[in-house]
Coordinates of C-alpha atoms and ligand atoms in Angstrom, one line a residue:
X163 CA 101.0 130.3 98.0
X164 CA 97.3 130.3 96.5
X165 CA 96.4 133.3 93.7
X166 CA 93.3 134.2 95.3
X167 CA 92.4 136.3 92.0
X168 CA 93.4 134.0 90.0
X169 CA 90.4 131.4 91.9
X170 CA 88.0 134.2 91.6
X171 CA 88.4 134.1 88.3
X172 CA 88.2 130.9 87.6
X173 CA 85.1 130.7 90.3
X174 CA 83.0 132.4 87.9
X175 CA 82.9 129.9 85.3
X176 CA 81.0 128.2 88.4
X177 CA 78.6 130.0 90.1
X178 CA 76.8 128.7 93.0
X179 CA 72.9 128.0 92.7
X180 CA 71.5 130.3 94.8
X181 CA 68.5 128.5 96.5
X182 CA 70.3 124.9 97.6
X183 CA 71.9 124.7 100.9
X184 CA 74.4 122.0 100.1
X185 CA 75.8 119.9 103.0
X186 CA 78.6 117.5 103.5
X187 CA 77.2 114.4 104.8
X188 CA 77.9 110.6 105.3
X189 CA 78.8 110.1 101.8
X190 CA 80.3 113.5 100.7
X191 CA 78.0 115.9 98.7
X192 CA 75.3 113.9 96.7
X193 CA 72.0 115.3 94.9
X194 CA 70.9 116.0 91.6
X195 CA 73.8 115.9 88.8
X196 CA 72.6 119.2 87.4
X197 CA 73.4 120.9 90.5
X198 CA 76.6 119.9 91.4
X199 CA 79.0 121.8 89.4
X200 CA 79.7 124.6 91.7
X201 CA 80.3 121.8 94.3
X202 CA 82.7 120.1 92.4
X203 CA 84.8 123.1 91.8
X204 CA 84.6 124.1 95.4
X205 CA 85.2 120.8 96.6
X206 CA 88.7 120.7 94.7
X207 CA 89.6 124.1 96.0
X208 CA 89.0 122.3 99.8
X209 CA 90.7 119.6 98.5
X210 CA 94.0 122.0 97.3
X211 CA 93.9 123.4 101.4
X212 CA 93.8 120.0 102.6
X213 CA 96.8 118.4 100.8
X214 CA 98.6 121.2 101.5
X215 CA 97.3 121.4 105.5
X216 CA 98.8 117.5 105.5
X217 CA 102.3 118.8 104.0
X218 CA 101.4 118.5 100.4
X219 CA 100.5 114.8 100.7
X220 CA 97.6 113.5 98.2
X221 CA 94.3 114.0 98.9
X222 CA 91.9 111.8 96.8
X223 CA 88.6 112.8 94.9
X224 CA 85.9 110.5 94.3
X225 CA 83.1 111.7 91.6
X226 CA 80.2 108.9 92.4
X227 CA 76.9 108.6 93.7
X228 CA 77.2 104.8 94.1
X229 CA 74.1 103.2 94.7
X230 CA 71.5 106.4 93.9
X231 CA 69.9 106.9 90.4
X232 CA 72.0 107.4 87.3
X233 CA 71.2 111.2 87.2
X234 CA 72.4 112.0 90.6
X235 CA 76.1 112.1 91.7
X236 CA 78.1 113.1 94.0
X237 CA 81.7 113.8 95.1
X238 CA 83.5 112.6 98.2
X239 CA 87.6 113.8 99.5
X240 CA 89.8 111.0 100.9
X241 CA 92.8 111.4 103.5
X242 CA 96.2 110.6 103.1
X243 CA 96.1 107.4 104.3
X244 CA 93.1 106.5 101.8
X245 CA 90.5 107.6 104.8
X246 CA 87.8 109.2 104.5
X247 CA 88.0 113.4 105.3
X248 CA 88.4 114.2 108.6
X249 CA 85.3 115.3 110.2
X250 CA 86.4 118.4 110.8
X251 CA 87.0 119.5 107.3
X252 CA 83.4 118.4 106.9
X253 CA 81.8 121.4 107.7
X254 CA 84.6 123.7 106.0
X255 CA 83.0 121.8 102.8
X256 CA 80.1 122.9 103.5
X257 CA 80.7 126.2 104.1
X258 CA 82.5 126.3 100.9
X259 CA 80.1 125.2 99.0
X260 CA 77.5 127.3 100.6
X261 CA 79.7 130.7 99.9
X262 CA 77.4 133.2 98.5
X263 CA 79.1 134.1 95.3
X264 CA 83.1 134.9 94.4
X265 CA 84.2 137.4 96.9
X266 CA 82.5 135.6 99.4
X267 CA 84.5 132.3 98.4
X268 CA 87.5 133.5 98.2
X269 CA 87.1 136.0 101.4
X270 CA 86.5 131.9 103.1
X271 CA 89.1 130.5 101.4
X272 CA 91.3 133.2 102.6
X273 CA 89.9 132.4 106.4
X274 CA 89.8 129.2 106.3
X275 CA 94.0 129.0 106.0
X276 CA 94.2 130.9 109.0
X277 CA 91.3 128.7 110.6
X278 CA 92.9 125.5 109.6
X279 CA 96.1 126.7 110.1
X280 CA 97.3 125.5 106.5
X281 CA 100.9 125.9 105.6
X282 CA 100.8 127.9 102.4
X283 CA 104.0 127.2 100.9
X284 CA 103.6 123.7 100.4
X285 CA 102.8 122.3 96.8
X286 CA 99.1 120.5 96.8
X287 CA 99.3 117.2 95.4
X288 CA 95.5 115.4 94.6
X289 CA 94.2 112.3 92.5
X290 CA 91.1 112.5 91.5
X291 CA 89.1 109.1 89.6
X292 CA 84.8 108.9 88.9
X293 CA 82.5 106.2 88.1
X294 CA 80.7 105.3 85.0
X295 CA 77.9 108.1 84.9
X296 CA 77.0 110.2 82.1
X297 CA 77.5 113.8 84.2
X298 CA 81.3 112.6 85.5
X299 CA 83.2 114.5 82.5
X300 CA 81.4 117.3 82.8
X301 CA 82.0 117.4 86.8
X302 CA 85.8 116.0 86.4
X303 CA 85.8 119.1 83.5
X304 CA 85.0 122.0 86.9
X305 CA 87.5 119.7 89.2
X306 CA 90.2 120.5 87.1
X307 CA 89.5 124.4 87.0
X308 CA 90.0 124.0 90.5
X309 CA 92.5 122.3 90.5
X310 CA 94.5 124.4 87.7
X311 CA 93.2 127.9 90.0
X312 CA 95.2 126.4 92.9
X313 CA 98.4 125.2 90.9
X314 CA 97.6 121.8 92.0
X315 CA 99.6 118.9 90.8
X316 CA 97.3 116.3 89.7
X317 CA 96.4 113.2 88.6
X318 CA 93.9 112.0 87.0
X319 CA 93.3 107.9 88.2
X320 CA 90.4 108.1 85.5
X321 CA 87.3 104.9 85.5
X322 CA 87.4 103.6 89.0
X323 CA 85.6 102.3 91.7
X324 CA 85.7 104.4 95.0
X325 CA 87.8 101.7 96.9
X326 CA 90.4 101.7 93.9
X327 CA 91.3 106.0 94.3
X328 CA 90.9 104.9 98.0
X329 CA 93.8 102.4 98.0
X330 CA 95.9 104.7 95.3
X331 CA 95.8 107.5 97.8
X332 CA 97.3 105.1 100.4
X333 CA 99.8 103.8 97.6
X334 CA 100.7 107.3 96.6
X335 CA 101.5 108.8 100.3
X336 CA 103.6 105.6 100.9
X337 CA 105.8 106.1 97.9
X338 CA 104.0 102.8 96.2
X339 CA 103.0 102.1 93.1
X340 CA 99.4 103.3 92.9
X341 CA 98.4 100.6 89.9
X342 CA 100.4 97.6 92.1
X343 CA 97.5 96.4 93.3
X344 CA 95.3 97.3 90.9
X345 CA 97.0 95.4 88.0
X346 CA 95.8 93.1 90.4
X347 CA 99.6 91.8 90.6
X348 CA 99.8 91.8 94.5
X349 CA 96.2 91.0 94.8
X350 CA 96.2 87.5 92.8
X351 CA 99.4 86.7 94.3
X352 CA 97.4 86.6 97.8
X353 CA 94.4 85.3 96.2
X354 CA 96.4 82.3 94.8
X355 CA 98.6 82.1 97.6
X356 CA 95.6 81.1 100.2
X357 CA 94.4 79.3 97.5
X358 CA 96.9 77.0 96.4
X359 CA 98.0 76.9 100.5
X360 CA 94.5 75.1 101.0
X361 CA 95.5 72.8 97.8
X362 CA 98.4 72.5 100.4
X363 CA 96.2 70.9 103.2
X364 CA 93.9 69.2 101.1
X365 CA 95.2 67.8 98.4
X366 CA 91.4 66.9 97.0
X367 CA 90.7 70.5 96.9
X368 CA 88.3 71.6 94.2
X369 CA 87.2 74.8 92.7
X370 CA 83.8 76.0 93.6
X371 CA 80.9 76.2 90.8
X372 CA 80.6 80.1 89.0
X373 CA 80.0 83.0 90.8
X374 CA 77.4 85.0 89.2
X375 CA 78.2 88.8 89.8
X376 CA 75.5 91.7 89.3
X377 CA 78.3 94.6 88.7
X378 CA 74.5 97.2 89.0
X379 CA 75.7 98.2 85.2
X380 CA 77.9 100.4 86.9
X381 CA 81.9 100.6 87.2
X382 CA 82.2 96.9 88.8
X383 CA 81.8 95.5 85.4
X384 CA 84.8 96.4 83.2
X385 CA 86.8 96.2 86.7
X386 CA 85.6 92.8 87.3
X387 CA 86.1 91.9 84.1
X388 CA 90.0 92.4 84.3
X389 CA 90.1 91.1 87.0
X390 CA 88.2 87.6 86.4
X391 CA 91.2 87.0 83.7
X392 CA 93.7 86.5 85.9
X393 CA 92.2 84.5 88.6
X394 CA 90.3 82.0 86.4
X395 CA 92.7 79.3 87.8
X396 CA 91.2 79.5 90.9
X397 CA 87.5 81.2 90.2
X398 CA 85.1 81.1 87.4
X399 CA 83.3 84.6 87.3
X400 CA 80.0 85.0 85.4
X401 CA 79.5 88.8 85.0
X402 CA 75.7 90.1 84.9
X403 CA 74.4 94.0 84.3
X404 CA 77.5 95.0 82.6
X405 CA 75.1 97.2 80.4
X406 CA 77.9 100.5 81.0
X407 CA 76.4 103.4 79.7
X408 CA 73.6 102.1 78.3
X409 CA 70.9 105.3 79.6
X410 CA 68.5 104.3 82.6
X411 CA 70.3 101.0 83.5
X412 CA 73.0 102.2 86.2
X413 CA 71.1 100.8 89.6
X414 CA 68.3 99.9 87.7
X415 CA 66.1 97.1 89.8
X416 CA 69.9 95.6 90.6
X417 CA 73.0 96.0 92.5
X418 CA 73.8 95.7 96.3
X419 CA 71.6 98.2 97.7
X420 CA 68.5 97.1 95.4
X421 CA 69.0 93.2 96.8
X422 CA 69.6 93.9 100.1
X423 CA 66.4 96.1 101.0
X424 CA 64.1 94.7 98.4
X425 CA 65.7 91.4 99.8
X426 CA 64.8 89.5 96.2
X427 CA 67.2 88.7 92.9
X428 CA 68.5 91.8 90.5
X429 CA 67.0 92.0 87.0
X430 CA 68.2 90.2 84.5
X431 CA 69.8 87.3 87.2
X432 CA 68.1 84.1 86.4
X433 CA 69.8 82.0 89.4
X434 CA 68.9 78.9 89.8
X435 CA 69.1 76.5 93.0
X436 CA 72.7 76.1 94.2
X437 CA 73.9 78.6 92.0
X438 CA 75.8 81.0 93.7
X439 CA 75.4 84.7 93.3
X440 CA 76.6 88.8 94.7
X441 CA 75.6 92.2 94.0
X442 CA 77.9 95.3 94.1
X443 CA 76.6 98.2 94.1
X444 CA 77.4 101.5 91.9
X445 CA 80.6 102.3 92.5
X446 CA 81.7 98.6 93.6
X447 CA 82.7 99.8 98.0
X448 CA 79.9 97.2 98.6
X449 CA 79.0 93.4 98.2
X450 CA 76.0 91.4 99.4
X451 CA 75.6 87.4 98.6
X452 CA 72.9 85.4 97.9
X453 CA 71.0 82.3 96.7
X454 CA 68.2 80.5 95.7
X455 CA 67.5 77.0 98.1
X456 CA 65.9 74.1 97.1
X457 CA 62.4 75.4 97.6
X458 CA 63.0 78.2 95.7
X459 CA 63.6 80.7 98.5
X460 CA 65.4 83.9 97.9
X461 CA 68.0 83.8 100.6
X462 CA 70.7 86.8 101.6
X463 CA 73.9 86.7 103.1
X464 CA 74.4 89.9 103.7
X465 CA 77.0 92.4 105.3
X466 CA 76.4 90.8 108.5
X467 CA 77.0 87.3 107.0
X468 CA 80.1 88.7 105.6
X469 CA 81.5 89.7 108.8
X470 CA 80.9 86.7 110.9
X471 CA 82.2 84.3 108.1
X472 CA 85.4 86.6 108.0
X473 CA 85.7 86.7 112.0
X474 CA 84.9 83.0 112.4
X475 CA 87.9 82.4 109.8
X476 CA 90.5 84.8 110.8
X477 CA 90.1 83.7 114.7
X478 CA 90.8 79.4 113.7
X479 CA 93.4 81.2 111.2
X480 CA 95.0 82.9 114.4
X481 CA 94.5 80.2 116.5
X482 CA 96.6 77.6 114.2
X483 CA 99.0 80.6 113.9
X484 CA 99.7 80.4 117.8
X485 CA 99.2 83.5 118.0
X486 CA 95.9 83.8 119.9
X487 CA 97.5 85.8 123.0
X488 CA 98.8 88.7 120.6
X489 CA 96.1 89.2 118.0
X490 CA 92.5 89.6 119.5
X491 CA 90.0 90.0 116.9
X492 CA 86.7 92.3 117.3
X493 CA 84.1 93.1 115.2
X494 CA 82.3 96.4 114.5
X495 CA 78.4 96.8 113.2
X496 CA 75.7 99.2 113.7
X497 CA 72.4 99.2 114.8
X498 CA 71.0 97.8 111.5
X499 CA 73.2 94.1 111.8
X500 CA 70.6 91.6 112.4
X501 CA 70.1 90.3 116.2
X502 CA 70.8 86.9 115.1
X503 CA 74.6 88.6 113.6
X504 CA 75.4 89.9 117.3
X505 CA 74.3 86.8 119.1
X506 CA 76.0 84.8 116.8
X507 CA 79.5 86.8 117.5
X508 CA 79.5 87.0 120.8
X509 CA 77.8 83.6 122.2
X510 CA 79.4 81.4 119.7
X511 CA 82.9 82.9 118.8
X512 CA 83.0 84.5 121.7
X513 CA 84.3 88.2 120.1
X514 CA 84.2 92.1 121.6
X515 CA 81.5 93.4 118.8
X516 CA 81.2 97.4 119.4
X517 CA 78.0 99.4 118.1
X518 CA 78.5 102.9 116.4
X519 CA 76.7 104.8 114.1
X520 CA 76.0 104.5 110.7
X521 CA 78.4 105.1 108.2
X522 CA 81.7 103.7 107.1
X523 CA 84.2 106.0 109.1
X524 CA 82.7 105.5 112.4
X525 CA 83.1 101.6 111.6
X526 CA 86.1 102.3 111.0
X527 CA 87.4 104.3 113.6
X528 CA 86.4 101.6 116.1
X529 CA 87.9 98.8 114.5
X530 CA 91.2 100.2 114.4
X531 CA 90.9 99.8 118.0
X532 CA 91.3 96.1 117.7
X533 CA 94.5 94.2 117.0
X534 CA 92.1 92.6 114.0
X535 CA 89.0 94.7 113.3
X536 CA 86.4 93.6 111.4
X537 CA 83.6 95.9 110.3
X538 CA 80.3 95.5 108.2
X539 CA 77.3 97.5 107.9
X540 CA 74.8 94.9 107.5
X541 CA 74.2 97.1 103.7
X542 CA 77.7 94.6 102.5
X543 CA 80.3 97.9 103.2
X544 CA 82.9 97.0 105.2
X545 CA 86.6 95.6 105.0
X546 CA 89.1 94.1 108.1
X547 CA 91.8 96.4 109.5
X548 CA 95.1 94.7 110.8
X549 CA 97.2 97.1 113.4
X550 CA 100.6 97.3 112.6
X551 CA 101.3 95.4 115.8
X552 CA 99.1 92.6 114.2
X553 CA 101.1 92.8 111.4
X554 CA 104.3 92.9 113.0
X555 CA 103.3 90.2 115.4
X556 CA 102.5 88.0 111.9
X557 CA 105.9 88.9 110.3
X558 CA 107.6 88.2 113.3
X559 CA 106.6 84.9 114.5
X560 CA 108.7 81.6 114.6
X561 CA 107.6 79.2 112.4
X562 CA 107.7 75.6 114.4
X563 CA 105.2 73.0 113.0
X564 CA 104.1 72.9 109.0
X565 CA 100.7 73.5 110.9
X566 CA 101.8 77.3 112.2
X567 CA 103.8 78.0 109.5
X568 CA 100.5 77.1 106.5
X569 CA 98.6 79.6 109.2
X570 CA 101.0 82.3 108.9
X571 CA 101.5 82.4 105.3
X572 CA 97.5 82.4 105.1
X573 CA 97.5 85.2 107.6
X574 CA 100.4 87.4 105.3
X575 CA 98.2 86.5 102.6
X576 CA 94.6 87.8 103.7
X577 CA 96.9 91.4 104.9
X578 CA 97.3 91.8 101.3
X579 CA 94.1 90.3 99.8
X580 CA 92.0 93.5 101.7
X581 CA 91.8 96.5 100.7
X582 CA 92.2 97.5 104.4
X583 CA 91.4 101.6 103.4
X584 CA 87.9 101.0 103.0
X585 CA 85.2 98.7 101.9
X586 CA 85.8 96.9 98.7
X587 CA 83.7 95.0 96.6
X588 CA 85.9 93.2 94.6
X589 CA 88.9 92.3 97.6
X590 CA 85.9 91.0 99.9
X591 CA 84.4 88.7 97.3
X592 CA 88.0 87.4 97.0
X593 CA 88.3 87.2 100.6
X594 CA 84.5 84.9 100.4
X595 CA 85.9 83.3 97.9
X596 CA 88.8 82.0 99.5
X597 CA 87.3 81.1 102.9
X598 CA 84.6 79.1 101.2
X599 CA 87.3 77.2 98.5
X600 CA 89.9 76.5 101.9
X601 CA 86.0 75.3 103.6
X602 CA 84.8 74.1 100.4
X603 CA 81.2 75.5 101.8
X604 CA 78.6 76.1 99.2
X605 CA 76.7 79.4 100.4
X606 CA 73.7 77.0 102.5
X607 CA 76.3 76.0 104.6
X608 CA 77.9 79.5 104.8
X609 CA 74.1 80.5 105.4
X610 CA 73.5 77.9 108.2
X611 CA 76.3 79.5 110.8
X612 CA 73.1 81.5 111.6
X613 CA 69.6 82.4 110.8
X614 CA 68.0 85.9 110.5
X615 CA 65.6 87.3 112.6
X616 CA 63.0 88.3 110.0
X617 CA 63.6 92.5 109.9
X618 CA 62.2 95.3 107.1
X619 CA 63.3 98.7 106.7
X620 CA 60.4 101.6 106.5
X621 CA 61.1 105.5 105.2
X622 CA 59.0 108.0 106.6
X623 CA 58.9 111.2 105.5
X624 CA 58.2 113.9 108.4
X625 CA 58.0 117.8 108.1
X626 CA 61.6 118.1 109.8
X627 CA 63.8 115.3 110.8
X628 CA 66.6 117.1 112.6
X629 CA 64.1 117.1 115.5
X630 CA 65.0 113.5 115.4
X631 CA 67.7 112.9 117.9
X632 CA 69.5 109.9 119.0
X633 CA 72.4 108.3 121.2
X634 CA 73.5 104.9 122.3
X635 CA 74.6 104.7 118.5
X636 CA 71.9 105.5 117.4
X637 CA 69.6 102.6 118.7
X638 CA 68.0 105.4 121.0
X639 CA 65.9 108.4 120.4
X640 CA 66.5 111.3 123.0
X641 CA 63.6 114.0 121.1
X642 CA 61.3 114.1 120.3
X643 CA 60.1 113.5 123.8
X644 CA 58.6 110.6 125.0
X645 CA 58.6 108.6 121.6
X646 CA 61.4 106.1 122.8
X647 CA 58.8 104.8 125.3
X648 CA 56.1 104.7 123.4
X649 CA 58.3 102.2 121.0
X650 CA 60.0 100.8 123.7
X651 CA 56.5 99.8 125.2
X652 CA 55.5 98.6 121.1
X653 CA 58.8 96.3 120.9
X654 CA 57.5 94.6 124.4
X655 CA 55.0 92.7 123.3
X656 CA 56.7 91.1 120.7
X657 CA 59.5 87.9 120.8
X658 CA 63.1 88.7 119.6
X659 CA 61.1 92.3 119.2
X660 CA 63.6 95.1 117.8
X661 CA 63.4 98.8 116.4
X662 CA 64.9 101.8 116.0
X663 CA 64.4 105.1 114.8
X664 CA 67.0 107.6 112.9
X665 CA 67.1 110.6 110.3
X666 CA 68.9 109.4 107.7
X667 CA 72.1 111.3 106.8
X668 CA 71.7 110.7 102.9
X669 CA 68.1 111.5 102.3
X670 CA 65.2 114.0 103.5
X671 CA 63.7 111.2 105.7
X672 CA 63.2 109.3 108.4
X673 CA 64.1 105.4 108.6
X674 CA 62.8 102.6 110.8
X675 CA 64.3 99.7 111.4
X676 CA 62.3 96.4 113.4
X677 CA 63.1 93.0 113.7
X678 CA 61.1 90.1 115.4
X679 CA 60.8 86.5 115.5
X680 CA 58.4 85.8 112.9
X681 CA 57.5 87.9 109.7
X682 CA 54.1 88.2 110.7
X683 CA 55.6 89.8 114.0
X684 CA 58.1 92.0 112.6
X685 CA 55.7 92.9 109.8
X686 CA 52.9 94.2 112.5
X687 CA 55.7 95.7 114.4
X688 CA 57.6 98.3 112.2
X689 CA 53.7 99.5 111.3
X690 CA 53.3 100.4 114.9
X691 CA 56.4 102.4 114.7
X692 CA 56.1 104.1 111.8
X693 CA 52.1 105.2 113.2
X694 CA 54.4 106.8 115.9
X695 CA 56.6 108.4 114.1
X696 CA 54.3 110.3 111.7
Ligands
16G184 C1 76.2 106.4 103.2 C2 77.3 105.7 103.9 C3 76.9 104.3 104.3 C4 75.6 104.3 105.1 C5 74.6 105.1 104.4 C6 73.4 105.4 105.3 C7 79.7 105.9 103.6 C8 80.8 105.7 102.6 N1 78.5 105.6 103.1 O1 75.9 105.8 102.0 O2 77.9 103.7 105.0 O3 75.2 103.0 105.4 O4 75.1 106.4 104.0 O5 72.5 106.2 104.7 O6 79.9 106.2 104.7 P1 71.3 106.8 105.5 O7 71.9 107.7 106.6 O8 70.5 107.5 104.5 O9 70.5 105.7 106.2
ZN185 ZN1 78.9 102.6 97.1

């Protein structure tokens, strides 16, 4: 049972600032470092209800702001099975965090155990990790008081990247060992097994030139680094912004997000042509690729790039595995994947791709729908999902021919290689990494599946934009009234002609999104838009 004085108590030490309405959104509670300490305690006294609501399993808690500026951050709760929070439990966040002072806190803790029906007697169990910021111990510092308040047990995963306390939450519910993979034991074991199964088939087989990793100065970089020492057999990894804790570098001009909407090289990356080159981003949940071609272009392969490589491999992989009639594979993307992504997926491989809304659970949600699920926003976030009838199906199978049984073993292999909890930075390079070795594809011919329809992203800032509404995931605006036809009647006169408008979930603004056949196009076409919006 919870000591509901003992929480007041402890409550005081972090009082709530009384003009900001916080809210739980897409990525947890995220603003302004300075302001987040009343969150953070709050956030591990949800955190105590929730493990005990799932019968005292753990509950993770991620302290990050991932790709925003060094001196916001953020905190985000993960479900037992390394998920992201039930939506439901969204909004008792934020009505925790929004509790006008102690009595009122504790008078909706109090409710919110009837509410949620949460079985009191049973022992709370969380595991908290943070990034690489300068405000995490001081956050981590008013976790704990929560945590203590509520008789929590606790651990604490310390320095990680968001996927990492994703996957030991997962680890920790299933009675594994939450380092396993992250002594990178089981994850070099699959590396090198699809690896050394394409030396197998080829004996010729070479090792692909240096990737060059922007780790955004963030908490990629010592990861990385650990990691690159144990796979240098099979990969040469050239870290770059590894500048930890150096003040005003975190993000700075680099990292995944910075690359993909700036669409140009991170600071300090001096790529040359045919050098190959990715971005993570803060907290290391996303990846984008890219390269320089022979006239000097700046070219991305992006989320979307990610996912169709992934999907074109996994389908042959399937295929030689003979086991095309079980395992259907489908991808997932939103309404920011590229035209030229969707077309790609369903005329040429031929798979089910599903729209939904922005952010990572709804991705995910839908692709645990298919017997292989791979989802990508087109920002790099995104992993593959393999049901347990998948997984069955590829334990199960009779190995006739050296052929099948090579697939197999490369199918068993890429289960492990994800991190199939939630996007990863570092297990989706790995899974590049081993399509293009078993390929031996540089990133041009990677790049040449497809080409981009030439798109740009536009913020807008407007006096209210909840009166934005949307449906048909989100590539539709219901309200206000009449502006879907005025767009609608805009993207007409252009070829290949895209847009969309949204509020973002993440930021007091607007976005809007257009792609056409030419730049010239798409350039004159997202300023029509954006003259509507305003
Ligand atoms: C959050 C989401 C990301 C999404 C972005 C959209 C998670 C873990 N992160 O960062 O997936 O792309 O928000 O931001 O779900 P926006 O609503 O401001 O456009
Ligand atoms: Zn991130």
């Amino acid at each position: 049972a919870f000591d509901v004085q003992r929480i007041a108590q402890a409550s005081a030490k972090h009082p709530k600032e009384a003009s900001i309405k916080y809210a739980y959104g897409t990525a947890g509670f995220r603003m302004k470092a300075d302001l987040l300490d009343c969150v953070v305690f709050r956030v591990g006294l949800l955190a105590a209800l929730r493990s005990a609501k799932m019968d005292g399993q753990y509950i993770g808690v991620m302290i990050t702001a991932s790709h925003n500026p060094e001196e916001d951050n953020g905190v985000k709760l993960v479900d037992p099975r390394g998920e992201m929070l039930q939506q439901s439990w969204e909004a008792y966040a934020t009505s925790l965090a929004n509790a006008a002072d102690d009595a009122a806190l504790v008078k909706y803790f109090e409710d919110l155990i009837q509410v949620a029906k949460v079985d009191v007697s049973k022992k709370p169990k969380v595991v908290y990790g943070f990034d690489t910021r300068p405000s995490c111990p001081a956050l981590v510092a008013a976790l704990e008081d929560a945590l203590g308040a509520c008789g929590v047990e606790a651990i604490n995963f310390g320095l990680k990247t968001t996927p990492q306390l994703h996957y030991a939450v997962r680890c920790l519910n299933t009675q594994n060992d939450p380092m396993a993979r992250y002594d990178y034991g089981k994850l070099i074991l699959a590396c090198d097994e699809l690896c050394m199964l394409t030396i197998v088939v080829k004996a010729n087989i070479k090792k692909l030139s240096p990737i060059h990793v922007d780790c955004a100065n963030g908490v990629g970089a010592p990861k990385l680094r650990e990691l690159a020492k144990y796979i240098d057999d099979v990969l040469d990894v050239k870290i770059v912004n590894d500048a930890v804790g150096v003040k005003g570098k975190l993000n700075f001009e680099c990292g995944a997000d910075y690359v993909k909407t700036t669409q140009s090289l991170p600071l300090g990356s001096t790529l040359q042509p045919g050098n190959r080159a990715c971005s993570y981003d803060g907290d290391a949940d996303r990846i984008v690729y890219y390269y320089v071609d022979d006239e000097s272009n700046f070219r991305l392969l992006d989320g979307d790039k990610i996912a169709s490589l992934a999907a074109m491999f996994i389908i042959d992989v399937v295929k030689a595995a003979e086991l095309a009639d079980q395992i259907k594979v489908g991808v997932v993307q939103t309404a920011y994947a590229n035209g030229s992504s969707t077309h790609y997926l369903e005329k040429t491989l031929k798979v089910p791709v599903s729209c939904v809304s922005t952010g990572v659970k709804h991705l995910h949600h839908e692709a645990e729908r298919y017997d292989v699920g791979v989802y990508f926003e087109a920002n790099g976030h995104g992993t593959v999902l393999f049901s347990s009838a998948a997984q069955q199906a590829i334990r199960n199978a009779e190995e006739r021919t050296p052929a099948q049984a090579e697939a197999l073993a490369q199918l068993k292999a890429l289960t492990e290689l994800i991190n199939q909890t939630v996007g990863d930075a570092m297990s989706d390079m790995l899974l590049v990494e081993a399509i293009l070795a078993h390929k031996q594809w540089d990133l041009a011919k990677w790049d040449a599946a497809y080409t981009d329809l030439p798109n740009k992203l536009a913020k807008v800032i407007v006096p209210n934009r909840n009166k934005f509404k949307t449906t048909n995931a989100e590539r539709q605006l219901t309200e206000p009234k009449d502006l879907q036809a005025a767009i609608d009647a805009e993207v007409a006169k252009y070829s290949s002609g895209r847009s969309f408008v949204r509020a973002s979930g993440t930021e007091d603004a607007v976005r809007v999104y257009a792609e056409a056949a030419s730049r010239a196009e798409c350039d004159e076409l997202i300023v029509k838009v954006v003259e509507l919006v305003q």
